[in-house]
mmCIF file with all atom_site columns, C-alpha atoms in Angstrom:
data_model
loop_
_atom_site.group_PDB
_atom_site.id
_atom_site.type_symbol
_atom_site.label_atom_id
_atom_site.label_alt_id
_atom_site.label_comp_id
_atom_site.label_asym_id
_atom_site.label_entity_id
_atom_site.label_seq_id
_atom_site.pdbx_PDB_ins_code
_atom_site.Cartn_x
_atom_site.Cartn_y
_atom_site.Cartn_z
_atom_site.occupancy
_atom_site.B_iso_or_equiv
_atom_site.pdbx_formal_charge
_atom_site.auth_seq_id
_atom_site.auth_comp_id
_atom_site.auth_asym_id
_atom_site.auth_atom_id
_atom_site.pdbx_PDB_model_num
ATOM 1  C CA . UNK A 1 1  ? 4.610   6.585   -11.153 1.00 68.00 ? 4  UNK A CA 1
ATOM 2  C CA . UNK A 1 2  ? 2.600   9.780   -11.287 1.00 69.00 ? 5  UNK A CA 1
ATOM 3  C CA . UNK A 1 3  ? -1.133  10.027  -11.726 1.00 68.00 ? 6  UNK A CA 1
ATOM 4  C CA . UNK A 1 4  ? -0.544  11.462  -15.210 1.00 75.00 ? 7  UNK A CA 1
ATOM 5  C CA . UNK A 1 5  ? 0.848   8.095   -16.358 1.00 86.00 ? 8  UNK A CA 1
ATOM 6  C CA . UNK A 1 6  ? -1.961  5.928   -14.975 1.00 92.00 ? 9  UNK A CA 1
ATOM 7  C CA . UNK A 1 7  ? -4.115  4.133   -17.562 1.00 94.00 ? 10 UNK A CA 1
ATOM 8  C CA . UNK A 1 8  ? -7.522  5.744   -18.030 1.00 94.00 ? 11 UNK A CA 1
ATOM 9  C CA . UNK A 1 9  ? -9.269  2.410   -17.443 1.00 96.00 ? 12 UNK A CA 1
ATOM 10 C CA . UNK A 1 10 ? -7.633  2.235   -14.009 1.00 95.00 ? 13 UNK A CA 1
ATOM 11 C CA . UNK A 1 11 ? -8.680  5.798   -13.176 1.00 95.00 ? 14 UNK A CA 1
ATOM 12 C CA . UNK A 1 12 ? -12.253 5.065   -14.242 1.00 96.00 ? 15 UNK A CA 1
ATOM 13 C CA . UNK A 1 13 ? -12.358 1.912   -12.104 1.00 97.00 ? 16 UNK A CA 1
ATOM 14 C CA . UNK A 1 14 ? -11.031 3.795   -9.077  1.00 96.00 ? 17 UNK A CA 1
ATOM 15 C CA . UNK A 1 15 ? -13.649 6.519   -9.593  1.00 97.00 ? 18 UNK A CA 1
ATOM 16 C CA . UNK A 1 16 ? -16.426 3.937   -9.535  1.00 97.00 ? 19 UNK A CA 1
ATOM 17 C CA . UNK A 1 17 ? -15.015 2.308   -6.396  1.00 97.00 ? 20 UNK A CA 1
ATOM 18 C CA . UNK A 1 18 ? -13.893 5.373   -4.412  1.00 97.00 ? 21 UNK A CA 1
ATOM 19 C CA . UNK A 1 19 ? -16.381 8.059   -5.386  1.00 97.00 ? 22 UNK A CA 1
ATOM 20 C CA . UNK A 1 20 ? -15.500 11.349  -3.661  1.00 97.00 ? 23 UNK A CA 1
ATOM 21 C CA . UNK A 1 21 ? -12.226 9.941   -2.344  1.00 97.00 ? 24 UNK A CA 1
ATOM 22 C CA . UNK A 1 22 ? -10.827 9.480   -5.864  1.00 96.00 ? 25 UNK A CA 1
ATOM 23 C CA . UNK A 1 23 ? -9.050  12.841  -5.950  1.00 94.00 ? 26 UNK A CA 1
ATOM 24 C CA . UNK A 1 24 ? -7.176  12.185  -2.703  1.00 95.00 ? 27 UNK A CA 1
ATOM 25 C CA . UNK A 1 25 ? -6.254  8.703   -3.920  1.00 94.00 ? 28 UNK A CA 1
ATOM 26 C CA . UNK A 1 26 ? -4.924  9.950   -7.264  1.00 94.00 ? 29 UNK A CA 1
ATOM 27 C CA . UNK A 1 27 ? -3.068  12.843  -5.586  1.00 93.00 ? 30 UNK A CA 1
ATOM 28 C CA . UNK A 1 28 ? -1.216  10.282  -3.471  1.00 91.00 ? 31 UNK A CA 1
ATOM 29 C CA . UNK A 1 29 ? 0.611   9.143   -6.618  1.00 90.00 ? 32 UNK A CA 1
ATOM 30 C CA . UNK A 1 30 ? 2.431   12.494  -6.693  1.00 90.00 ? 33 UNK A CA 1
ATOM 31 C CA . UNK A 1 31 ? 3.672   12.191  -3.088  1.00 91.00 ? 34 UNK A CA 1
ATOM 32 C CA . UNK A 1 32 ? 6.763   10.342  -1.868  1.00 91.00 ? 35 UNK A CA 1
ATOM 33 C CA . UNK A 1 33 ? 6.150   6.632   -1.368  1.00 85.00 ? 36 UNK A CA 1
ATOM 34 C CA . UNK A 1 34 ? 5.945   5.130   2.089   1.00 84.00 ? 37 UNK A CA 1
ATOM 35 C CA . UNK A 1 35 ? 7.255   1.619   2.450   1.00 82.00 ? 38 UNK A CA 1
ATOM 36 C CA . UNK A 1 36 ? 6.339   -0.803  5.186   1.00 81.00 ? 39 UNK A CA 1
ATOM 37 C CA . UNK A 1 37 ? 6.768   -4.399  6.141   1.00 77.00 ? 40 UNK A CA 1
ATOM 38 C CA . UNK A 1 38 ? 4.026   -6.453  7.722   1.00 77.00 ? 41 UNK A CA 1
ATOM 39 C CA . UNK A 1 39 ? 4.790   -9.591  9.665   1.00 73.00 ? 42 UNK A CA 1
ATOM 40 C CA . UNK A 1 40 ? 1.988   -11.984 10.491  1.00 75.00 ? 43 UNK A CA 1
ATOM 41 C CA . UNK A 1 41 ? 3.057   -13.063 13.960  1.00 72.00 ? 44 UNK A CA 1
ATOM 42 C CA . UNK A 1 42 ? 0.525   -15.879 13.890  1.00 76.00 ? 45 UNK A CA 1
ATOM 43 C CA . UNK A 1 43 ? 2.461   -17.493 11.062  1.00 73.00 ? 46 UNK A CA 1
ATOM 44 C CA . UNK A 1 44 ? 6.000   -16.439 12.017  1.00 67.00 ? 47 UNK A CA 1
ATOM 45 C CA . UNK A 1 45 ? 7.689   -19.241 13.890  1.00 66.00 ? 48 UNK A CA 1
ATOM 46 C CA . UNK A 1 46 ? 10.270  -18.872 16.590  1.00 60.00 ? 49 UNK A CA 1
ATOM 47 C CA . UNK A 1 47 ? 12.610  -15.985 17.100  1.00 61.00 ? 50 UNK A CA 1
ATOM 48 C CA . UNK A 1 48 ? 14.004  -16.080 13.561  1.00 65.00 ? 51 UNK A CA 1
ATOM 49 C CA . UNK A 1 49 ? 11.667  -13.283 12.474  1.00 65.00 ? 52 UNK A CA 1
ATOM 50 C CA . UNK A 1 50 ? 10.967  -11.475 15.709  1.00 61.00 ? 53 UNK A CA 1
ATOM 51 C CA . UNK A 1 51 ? 14.653  -11.043 16.575  1.00 67.00 ? 54 UNK A CA 1
ATOM 52 C CA . UNK A 1 52 ? 14.956  -8.526  13.729  1.00 66.00 ? 55 UNK A CA 1
ATOM 53 C CA . UNK A 1 53 ? 11.909  -6.485  14.625  1.00 65.00 ? 56 UNK A CA 1
ATOM 54 C CA . UNK A 1 54 ? 11.833  -4.835  18.053  1.00 64.00 ? 57 UNK A CA 1
ATOM 55 C CA . UNK A 1 55 ? 8.164   -3.887  17.626  1.00 64.00 ? 58 UNK A CA 1
ATOM 56 C CA . UNK A 1 56 ? 7.141   -7.551  17.616  1.00 56.00 ? 59 UNK A CA 1
ATOM 57 C CA . UNK A 1 57 ? 7.055   -9.210  21.013  1.00 57.00 ? 60 UNK A CA 1
ATOM 58 C CA . UNK A 1 58 ? 9.412   -12.180 21.189  1.00 52.00 ? 61 UNK A CA 1
#
């Protein structure tokens, strides 16, 4: 999705929440997406999850 296709109501809400940071936020819609996965190690049980993620201590 590009910032040109965002609903105006959404843009207006972001402006009221972000103020001067709105432009940077909206410009991010025209950049390649970054994907990530977050694992809550406090809730993950055993090695079933941590075995697949070397960044998480086993």
